[in-house]
Coordinates of C-alpha atoms in Angstrom, one line a residue:
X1 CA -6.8 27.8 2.7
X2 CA -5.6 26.7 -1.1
X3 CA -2.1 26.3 0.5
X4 CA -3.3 23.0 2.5
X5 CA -4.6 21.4 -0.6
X6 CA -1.8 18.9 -1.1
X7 CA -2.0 19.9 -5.1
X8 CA -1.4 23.7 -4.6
X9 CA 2.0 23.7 -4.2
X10 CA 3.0 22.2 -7.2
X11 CA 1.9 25.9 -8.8
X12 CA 4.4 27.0 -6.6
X13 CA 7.1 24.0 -8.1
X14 CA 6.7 25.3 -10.9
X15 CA 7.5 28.9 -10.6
X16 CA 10.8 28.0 -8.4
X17 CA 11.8 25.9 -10.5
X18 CA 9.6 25.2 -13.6
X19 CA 12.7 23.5 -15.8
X20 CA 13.7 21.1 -13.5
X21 CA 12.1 17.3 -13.7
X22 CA 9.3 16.3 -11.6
X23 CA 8.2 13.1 -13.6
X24 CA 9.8 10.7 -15.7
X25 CA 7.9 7.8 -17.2
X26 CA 9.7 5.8 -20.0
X27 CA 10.4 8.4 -22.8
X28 CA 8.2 11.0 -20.8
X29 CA 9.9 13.9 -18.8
X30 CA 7.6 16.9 -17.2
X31 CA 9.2 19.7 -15.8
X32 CA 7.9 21.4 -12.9
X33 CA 6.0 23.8 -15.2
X34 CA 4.6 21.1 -17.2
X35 CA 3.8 18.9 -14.8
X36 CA 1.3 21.4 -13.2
X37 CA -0.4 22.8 -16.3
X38 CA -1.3 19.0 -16.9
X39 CA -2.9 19.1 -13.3
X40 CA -4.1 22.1 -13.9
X41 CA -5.8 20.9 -17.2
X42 CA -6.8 17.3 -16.2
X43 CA -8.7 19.4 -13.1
X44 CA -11.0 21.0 -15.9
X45 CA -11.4 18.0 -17.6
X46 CA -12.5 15.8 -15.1
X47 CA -14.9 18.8 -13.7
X48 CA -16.6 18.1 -17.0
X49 CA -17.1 14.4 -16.1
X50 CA -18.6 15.0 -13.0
X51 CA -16.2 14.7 -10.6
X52 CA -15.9 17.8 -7.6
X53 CA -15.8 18.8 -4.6
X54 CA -16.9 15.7 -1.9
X55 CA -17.4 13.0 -4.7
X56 CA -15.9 10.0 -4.8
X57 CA -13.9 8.9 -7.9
X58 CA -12.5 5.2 -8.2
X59 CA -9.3 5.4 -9.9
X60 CA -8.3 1.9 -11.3
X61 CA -5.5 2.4 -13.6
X62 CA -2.1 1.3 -14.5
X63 CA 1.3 2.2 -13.3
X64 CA 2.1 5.3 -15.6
X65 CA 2.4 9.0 -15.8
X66 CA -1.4 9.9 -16.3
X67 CA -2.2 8.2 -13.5
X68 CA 0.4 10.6 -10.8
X69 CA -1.8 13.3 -12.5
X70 CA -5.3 12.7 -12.3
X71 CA -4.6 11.5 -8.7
X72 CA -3.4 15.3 -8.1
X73 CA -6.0 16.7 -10.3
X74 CA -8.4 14.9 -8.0
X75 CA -7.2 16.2 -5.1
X76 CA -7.1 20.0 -6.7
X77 CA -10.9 19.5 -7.1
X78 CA -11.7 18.8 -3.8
X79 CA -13.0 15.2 -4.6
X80 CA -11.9 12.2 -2.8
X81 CA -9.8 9.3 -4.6
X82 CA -10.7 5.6 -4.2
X83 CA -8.0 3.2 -5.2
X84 CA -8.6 -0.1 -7.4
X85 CA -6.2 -2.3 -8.6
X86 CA -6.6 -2.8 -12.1
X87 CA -5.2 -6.4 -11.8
X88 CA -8.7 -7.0 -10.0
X89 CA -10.8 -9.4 -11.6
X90 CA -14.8 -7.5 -12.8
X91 CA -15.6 -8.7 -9.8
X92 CA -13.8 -7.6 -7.3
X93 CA -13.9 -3.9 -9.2
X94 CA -17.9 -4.3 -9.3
X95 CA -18.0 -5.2 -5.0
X96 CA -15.4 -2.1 -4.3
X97 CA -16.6 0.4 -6.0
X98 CA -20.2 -1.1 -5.1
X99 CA -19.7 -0.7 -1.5
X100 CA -18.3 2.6 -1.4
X101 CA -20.3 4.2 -3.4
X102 CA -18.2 5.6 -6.2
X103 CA -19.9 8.3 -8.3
X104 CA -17.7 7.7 -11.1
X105 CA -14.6 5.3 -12.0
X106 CA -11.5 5.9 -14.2
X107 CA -10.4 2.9 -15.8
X108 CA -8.3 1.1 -18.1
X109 CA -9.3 0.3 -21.6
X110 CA -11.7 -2.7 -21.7
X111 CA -12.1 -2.5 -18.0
X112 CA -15.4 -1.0 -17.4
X113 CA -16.9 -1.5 -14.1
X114 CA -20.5 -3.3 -13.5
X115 CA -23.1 -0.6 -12.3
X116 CA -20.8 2.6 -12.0
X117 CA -20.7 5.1 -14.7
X118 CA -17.0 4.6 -16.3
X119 CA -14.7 6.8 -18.7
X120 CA -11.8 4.7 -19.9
X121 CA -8.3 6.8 -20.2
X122 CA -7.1 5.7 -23.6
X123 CA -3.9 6.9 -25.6
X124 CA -6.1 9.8 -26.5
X125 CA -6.2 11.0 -22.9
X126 CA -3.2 13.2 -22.9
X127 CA -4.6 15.2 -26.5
X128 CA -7.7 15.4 -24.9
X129 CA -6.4 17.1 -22.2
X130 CA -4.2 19.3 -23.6
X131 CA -7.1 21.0 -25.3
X132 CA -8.3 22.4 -21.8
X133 CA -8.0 25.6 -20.3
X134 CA -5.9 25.2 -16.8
X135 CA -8.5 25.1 -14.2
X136 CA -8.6 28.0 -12.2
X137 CA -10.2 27.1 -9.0
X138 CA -8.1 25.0 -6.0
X139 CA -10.4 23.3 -3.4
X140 CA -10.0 24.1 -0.3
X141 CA -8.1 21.6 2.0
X142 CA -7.1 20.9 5.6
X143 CA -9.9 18.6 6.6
X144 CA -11.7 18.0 3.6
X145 CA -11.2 14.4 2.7
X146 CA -8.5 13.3 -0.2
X147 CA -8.9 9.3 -0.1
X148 CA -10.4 6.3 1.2
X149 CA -7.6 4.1 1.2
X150 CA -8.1 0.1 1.4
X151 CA -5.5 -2.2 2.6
X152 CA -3.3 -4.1 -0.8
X153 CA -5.6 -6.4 -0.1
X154 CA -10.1 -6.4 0.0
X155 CA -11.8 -8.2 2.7
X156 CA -15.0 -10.0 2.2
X157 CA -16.3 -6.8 3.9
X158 CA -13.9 -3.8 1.8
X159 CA -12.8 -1.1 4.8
X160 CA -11.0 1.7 3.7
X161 CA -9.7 4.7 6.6
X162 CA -11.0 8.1 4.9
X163 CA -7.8 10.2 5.6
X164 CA -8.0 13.8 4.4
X165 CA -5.4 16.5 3.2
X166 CA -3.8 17.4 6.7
X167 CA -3.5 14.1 8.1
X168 CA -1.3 13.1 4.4
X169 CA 0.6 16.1 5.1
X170 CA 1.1 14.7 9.0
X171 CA 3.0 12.0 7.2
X172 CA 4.9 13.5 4.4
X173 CA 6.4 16.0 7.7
X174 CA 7.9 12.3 9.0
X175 CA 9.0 11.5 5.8
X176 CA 11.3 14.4 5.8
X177 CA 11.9 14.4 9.4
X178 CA 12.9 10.6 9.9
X179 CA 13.4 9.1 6.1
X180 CA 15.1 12.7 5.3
X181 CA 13.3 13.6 1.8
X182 CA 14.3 16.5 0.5
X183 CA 13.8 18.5 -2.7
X184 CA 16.9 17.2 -4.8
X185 CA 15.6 13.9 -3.8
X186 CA 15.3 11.3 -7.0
X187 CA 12.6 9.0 -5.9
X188 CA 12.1 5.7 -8.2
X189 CA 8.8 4.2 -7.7
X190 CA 9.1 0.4 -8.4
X191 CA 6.2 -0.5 -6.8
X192 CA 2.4 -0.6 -7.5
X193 CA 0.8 3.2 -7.3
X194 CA -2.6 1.6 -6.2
X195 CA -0.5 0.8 -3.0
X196 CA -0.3 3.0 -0.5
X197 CA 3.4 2.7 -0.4
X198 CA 4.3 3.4 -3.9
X199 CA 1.3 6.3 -4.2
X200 CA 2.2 8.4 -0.6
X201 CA 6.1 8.0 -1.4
X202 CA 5.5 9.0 -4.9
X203 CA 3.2 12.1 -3.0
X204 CA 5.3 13.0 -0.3
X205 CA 8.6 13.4 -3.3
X206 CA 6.4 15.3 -5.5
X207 CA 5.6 17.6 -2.5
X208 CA 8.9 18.7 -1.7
X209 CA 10.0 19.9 -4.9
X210 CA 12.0 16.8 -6.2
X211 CA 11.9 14.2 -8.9
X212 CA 9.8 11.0 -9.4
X213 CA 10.6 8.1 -11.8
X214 CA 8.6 5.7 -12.4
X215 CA 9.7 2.1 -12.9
X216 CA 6.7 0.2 -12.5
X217 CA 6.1 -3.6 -12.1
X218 CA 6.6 -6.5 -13.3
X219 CA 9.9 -6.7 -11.3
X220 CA 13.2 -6.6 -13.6
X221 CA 16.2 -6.0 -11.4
X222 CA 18.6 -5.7 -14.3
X223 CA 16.5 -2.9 -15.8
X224 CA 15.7 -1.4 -12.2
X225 CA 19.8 -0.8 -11.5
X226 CA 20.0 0.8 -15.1
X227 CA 17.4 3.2 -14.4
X228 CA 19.3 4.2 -10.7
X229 CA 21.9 4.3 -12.4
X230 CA 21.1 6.8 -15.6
X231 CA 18.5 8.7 -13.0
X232 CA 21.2 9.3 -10.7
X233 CA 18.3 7.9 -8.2
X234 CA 18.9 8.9 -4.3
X235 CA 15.6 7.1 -2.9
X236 CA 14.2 3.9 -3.4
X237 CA 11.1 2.0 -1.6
X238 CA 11.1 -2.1 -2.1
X239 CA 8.9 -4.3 -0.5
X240 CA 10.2 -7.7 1.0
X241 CA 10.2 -10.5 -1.7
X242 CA 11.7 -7.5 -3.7
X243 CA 14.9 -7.5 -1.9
X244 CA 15.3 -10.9 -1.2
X245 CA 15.9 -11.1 -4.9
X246 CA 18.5 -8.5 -5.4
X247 CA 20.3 -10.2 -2.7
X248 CA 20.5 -13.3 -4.3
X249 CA 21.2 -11.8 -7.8
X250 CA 22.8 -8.3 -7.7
X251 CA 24.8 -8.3 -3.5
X252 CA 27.1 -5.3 -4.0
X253 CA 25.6 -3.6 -7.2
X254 CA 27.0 0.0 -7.2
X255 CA 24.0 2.0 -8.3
X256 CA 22.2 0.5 -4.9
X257 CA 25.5 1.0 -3.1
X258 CA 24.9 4.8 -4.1
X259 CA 21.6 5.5 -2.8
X260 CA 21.3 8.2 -0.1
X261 CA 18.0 5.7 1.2
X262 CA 16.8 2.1 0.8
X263 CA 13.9 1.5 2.3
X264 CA 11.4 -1.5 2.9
X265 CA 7.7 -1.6 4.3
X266 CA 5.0 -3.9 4.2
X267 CA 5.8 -7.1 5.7
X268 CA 8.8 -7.7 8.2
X269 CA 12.4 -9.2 7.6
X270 CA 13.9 -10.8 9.3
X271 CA 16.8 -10.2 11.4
X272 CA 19.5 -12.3 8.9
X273 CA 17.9 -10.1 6.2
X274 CA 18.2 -7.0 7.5
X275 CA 21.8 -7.1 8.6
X276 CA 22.4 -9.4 5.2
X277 CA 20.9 -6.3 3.0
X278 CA 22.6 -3.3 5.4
X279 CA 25.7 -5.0 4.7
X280 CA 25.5 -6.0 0.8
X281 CA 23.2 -3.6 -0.9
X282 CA 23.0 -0.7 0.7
X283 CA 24.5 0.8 4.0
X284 CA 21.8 3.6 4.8
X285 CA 19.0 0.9 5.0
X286 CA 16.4 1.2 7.2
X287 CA 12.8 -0.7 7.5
X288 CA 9.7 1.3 7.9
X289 CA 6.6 0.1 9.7
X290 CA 3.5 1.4 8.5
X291 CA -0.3 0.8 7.7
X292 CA -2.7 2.3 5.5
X293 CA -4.9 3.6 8.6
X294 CA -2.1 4.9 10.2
X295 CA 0.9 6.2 7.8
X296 CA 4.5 5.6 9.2
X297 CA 4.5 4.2 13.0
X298 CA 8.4 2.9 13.4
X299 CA 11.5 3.3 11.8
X300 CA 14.4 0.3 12.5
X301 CA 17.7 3.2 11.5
X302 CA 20.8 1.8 9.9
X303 CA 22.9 2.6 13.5
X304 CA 20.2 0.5 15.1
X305 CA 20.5 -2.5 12.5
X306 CA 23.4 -4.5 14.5
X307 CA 22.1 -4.3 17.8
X308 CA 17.9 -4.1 17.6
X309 CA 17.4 -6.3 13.8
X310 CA 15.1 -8.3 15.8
X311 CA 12.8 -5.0 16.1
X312 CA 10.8 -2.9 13.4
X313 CA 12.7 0.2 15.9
X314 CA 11.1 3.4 17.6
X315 CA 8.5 5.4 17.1
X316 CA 9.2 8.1 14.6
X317 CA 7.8 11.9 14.7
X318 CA 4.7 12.6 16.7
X319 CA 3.8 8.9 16.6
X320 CA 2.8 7.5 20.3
X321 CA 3.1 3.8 20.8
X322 CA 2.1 1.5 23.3
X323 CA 1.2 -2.2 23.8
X324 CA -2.3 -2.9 26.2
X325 CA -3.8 -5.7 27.4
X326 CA -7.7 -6.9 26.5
X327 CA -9.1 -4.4 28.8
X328 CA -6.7 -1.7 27.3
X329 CA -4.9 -0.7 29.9
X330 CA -0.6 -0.1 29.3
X331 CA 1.5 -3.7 30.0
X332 CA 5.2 -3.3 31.4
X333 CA 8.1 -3.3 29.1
X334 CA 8.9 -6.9 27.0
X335 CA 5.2 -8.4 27.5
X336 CA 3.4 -8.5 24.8
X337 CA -0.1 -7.7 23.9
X338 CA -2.2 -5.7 21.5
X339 CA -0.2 -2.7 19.3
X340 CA -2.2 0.7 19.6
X341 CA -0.9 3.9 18.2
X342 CA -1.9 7.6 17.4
X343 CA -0.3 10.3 15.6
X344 CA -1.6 13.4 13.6
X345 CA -1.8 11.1 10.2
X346 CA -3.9 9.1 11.8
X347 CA -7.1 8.4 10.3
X348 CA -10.2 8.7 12.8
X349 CA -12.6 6.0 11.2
X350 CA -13.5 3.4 8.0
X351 CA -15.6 5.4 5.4
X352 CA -19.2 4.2 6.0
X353 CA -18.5 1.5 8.6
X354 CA -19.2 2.5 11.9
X355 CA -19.4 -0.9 13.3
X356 CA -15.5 -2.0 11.9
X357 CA -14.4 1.7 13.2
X358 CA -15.9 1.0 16.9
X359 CA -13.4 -2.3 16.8
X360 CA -10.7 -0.6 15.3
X361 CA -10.7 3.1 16.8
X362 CA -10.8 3.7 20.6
X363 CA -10.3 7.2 22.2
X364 CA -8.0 8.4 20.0
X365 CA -6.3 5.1 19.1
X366 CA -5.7 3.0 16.2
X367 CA -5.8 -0.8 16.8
X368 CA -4.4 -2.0 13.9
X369 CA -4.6 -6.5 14.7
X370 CA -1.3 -6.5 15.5
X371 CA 0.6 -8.1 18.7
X372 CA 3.9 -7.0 19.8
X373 CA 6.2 -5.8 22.7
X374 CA 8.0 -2.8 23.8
X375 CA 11.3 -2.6 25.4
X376 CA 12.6 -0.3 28.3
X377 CA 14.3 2.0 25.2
X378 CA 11.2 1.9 23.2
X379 CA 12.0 -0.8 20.3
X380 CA 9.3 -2.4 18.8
X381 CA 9.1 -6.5 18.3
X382 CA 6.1 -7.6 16.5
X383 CA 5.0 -10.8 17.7
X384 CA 2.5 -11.8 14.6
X385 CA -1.2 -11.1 14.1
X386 CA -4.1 -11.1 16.0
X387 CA -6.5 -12.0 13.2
X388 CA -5.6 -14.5 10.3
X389 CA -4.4 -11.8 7.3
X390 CA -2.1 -13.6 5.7
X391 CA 0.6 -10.9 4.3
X392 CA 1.9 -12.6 0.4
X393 CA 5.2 -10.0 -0.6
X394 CA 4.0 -7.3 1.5
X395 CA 0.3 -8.1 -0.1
X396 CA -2.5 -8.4 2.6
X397 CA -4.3 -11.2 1.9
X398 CA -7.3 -12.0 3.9
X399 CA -8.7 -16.0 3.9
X400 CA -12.3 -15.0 4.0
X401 CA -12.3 -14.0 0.5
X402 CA -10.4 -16.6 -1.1
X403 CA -12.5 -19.1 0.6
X404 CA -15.8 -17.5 -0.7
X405 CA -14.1 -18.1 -4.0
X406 CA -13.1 -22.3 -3.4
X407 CA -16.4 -22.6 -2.1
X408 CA -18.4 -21.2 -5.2
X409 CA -17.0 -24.1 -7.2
X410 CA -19.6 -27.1 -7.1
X411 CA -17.4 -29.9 -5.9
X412 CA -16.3 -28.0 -3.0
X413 CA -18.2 -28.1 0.6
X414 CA -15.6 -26.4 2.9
X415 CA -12.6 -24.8 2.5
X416 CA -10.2 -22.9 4.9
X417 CA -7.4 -20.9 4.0
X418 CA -3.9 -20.1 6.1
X419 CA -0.9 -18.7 5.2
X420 CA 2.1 -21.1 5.7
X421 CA 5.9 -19.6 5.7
X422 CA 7.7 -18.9 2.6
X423 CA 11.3 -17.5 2.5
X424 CA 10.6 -15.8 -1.0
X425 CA 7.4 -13.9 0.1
X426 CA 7.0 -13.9 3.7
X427 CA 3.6 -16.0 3.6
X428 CA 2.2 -18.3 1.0
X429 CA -1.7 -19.1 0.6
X430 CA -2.3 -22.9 1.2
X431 CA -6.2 -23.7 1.3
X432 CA -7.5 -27.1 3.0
X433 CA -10.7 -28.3 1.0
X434 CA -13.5 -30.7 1.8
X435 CA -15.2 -32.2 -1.3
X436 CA -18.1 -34.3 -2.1
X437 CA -16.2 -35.4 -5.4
X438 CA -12.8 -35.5 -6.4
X439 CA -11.1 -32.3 -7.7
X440 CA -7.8 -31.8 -8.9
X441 CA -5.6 -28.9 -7.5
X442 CA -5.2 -27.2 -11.1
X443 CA -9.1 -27.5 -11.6
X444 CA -9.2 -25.0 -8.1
X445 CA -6.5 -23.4 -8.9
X446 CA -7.9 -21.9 -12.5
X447 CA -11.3 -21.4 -10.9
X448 CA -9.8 -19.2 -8.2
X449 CA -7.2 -17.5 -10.9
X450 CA -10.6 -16.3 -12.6
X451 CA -12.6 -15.4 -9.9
X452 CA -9.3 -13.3 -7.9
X453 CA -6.2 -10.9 -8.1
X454 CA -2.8 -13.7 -9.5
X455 CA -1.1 -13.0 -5.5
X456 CA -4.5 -14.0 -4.0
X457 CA -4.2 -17.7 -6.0
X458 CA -3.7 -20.5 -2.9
X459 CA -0.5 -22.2 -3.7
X460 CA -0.8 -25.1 -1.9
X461 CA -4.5 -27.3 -2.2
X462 CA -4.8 -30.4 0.5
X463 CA -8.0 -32.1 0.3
X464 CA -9.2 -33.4 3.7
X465 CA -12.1 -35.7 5.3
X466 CA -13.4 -32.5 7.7
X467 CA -12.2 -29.2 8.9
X468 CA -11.1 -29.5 12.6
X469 CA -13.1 -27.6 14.5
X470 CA -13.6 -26.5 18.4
X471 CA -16.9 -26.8 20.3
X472 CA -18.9 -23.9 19.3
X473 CA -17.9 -24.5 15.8
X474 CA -15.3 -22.4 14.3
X475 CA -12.6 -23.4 12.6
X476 CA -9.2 -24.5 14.1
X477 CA -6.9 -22.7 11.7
X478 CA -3.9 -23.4 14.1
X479 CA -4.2 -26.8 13.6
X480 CA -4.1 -26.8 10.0
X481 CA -1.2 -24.8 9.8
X482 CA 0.9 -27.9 11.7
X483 CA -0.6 -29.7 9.0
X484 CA 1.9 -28.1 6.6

């Protein structure tokens, strides 16, 4: 039972092979063997805060070292992980962690959240830690639940999938079935670990025995190639605006060249892009679609990038795919409709939200808002979204809540927010306001800056007379995107 914790086999890591790396952040290295005495130890301590087996623990720190621990130390406890972005305004802390219910919050210093109890992992941290005995006792796992994982983004309703210790396991097995991971891997994690890219890849590496650099943001290409470089780095996960600036800055740099795996998730390329970064950064490319519900669903492989870069590829290991229409029943190949899938790391449901699980779940499904097609050989073309998500950089952000946020200022009556297209980023955030006095754009933009995450910021204001609207009322959003 302890062996389908996801922590336990780091015990075993380190007994293998207890000098080799596991984690490097700046000037820190952990072997094996250190790395799991720190688990081991942070387990105890966080026991003493209150933390266990079924409660819920928001985690809202930074991008370093401490925070790959207590995430596993967490998990060795039995108690379930909620991620918060530390860039988060108070707000938007106070209205996660609110919703869900946490029981206790790790934060940054200075970052205490509104109405949850809070301990704040200082530069003290580590000493105190190293003053506890190793914790003893590993939780059982399997079923028991490890996370509620929201989307990058918050809706003005949170939902977060609870996914538990087997169904993370589900998609570390097609990690190193399709994406190949293997224990002599060196995985450099430049990417957020409160996404769900950066934290499962940063998982699935640890899991398998190999090495994990961190390299966290903000973005510096320059220093990124230096660290592949010295790290002899094998694997490496970008999102979309990421790559789009190493090919305009760094085409042909030989420590990308080198990599065994370049890999990209959370918004599509497109099909220039793909062939353009296949061709100039890195020949074993491929592009990974995923979603927090669901883990991994296609892979697009580098043999497939000439003839299918229009697609987001097949289905990869023990994922089933298929395209319905509104009475969910199977359409032929090349129609499109709505995207359904299922696989093993599947979550079943939202944590405490039955009535967005009922939309989003159907016998056995996962619906994730997403239209596309299916071709006779089983290549997937997405075909955009059902809903209005707007996805900034491989960030999902959703109107609802950036409008709340325009419409809380006092000049502001209306306002309605779309993404419009943007070759650095995929999407950018314009907002259309109606106003009963005049407001200048900087005015809304500072107001929403304080009130939201920086990638949630509209670019783009446009004041107009009245939102156009249909007859019962809602808001014609189409119509004010061909107003851009």
């Amino acid at each position: 039972m302890e062996r389908s914790n996801l922590a336990a086999v780091q015990e075993a890591h380190a007994r293998t092979h207890p000098h080799d790396e596991a984690l490097v952040d700046g000037a820190l290295r952990l072997t094996h063997s250190q790395f799991a005495q720190r688990i081991a130890q942070t387990a105890k301590h966080l026991r003493t805060l209150g933390a266990g087996p079924g409660v819920l623990v928001g985690v809202a720190l930074g991008d370093h070292a401490t925070h790959v621990i207590i995430m596993l130390a967490l998990a060795r406890i039995g108690a379930v992980l909620l991620p918060l972005d530390h860039r988060w305004t108070p707000g938007e802390r106070e209205r996660v962690a609110t919703h869900f219910g946490a029981a206790l919050a790790l934060v940054e210093p200075g970052q205490a959240i509104s109405g949850t109890p809070c301990v704040e992992v200082s530069e003290q941290w580590p000493d105190t830690v190293s003053q506890c005995a190793a914790d003893p006792v590993m939780a059982p796992g399997g079923d028991a639940p490890l996370l509620v994982s929201l989307s990058s983004g918050t809706t003005g309703r949170p939902k977060g999938p609870r996914i538990t210790h087997a169904q993370f396991l589900a998609r570390f097995r097609t990690h190193w079935i399709d994406l190949g991971f293997v224990a002599q891997d060196c995985f450099v994690c430049a990417t957020p670990l409160y996404f769900g890219a950066g934290r499962t890849f940063v998982w699935s590496t640890l899991y398998a025995g190999g090495k994990v650099v961190l390299a966290p943001p903000p973005f510096d290409p320059p220093a990124l190639l230096d660290t592949l470089a010295r790290e002899h780095a094998t694997t490496l996960f970008l999102v979309p605006t990421q790559l789009r600036r190493l090919l305009a800055e760094h085409a042909g740099a030989a420590p990308l060249k080198r990599l065994r795996l370049l890999f990209s998730s959370g918004a599509p390329l497109t099909r220039e892009e793909r062939r353009a970064i296949h061709a100039e950064l890195n020949a074993y490319f491929c592009e990974y679609y995923a979603s927090t519900e669901g883990g991994g669903v296609t892979l697009l492989k580098p043999a497939d990038i000439d003839k299918h870069s229009d697609t987001v590829g097949r289905a990869i290991h023990a994922v089933d795919v298929e395209i319905v229409d509104a009475h969910h029943q199977p359409v032929s190949p090349g129609t499109v409709g709505l995207l359904r899938y299922r696989s093993p790391g599947c979550a079943i449901g939202f944590y405490r939200d039955d009535e967005a699980s009922q939309e989003a779940f159907r016998d056995g499904w996962f619906y994730p808002g997403d239209l596309a097609q299916l071709d006779a050989a089983g290549y997937l073309t997405l075909a955009g979204r059902a809903k209005d998500m707007i996805i900034r950089g491989g960030i999902n952000v959703y109107p609802e809540e950036v409008e709340a946020a325009l419409q809380a200022h006092p000049a502001v009556r209306e306002a309605a927010v779309v993404g419009m297209p943007s070759v650095d980023l995929g999407e950018e955030i314009a907002a259309f306001i109606v106003s009963d006095t005049p407001v200048e754009d900087t005015v809304l933009r500072d107001w929403c800056a304080a009130r939201l995450a920086p990638y949630k910021v509209p670019r783009v204001f446009r004041t107009i007379a009245d939102l156009p609207r249909n007859t019962s009322g809602k808001v014609q959003k189409a119509q004010l995107k061909t107003m851009l």
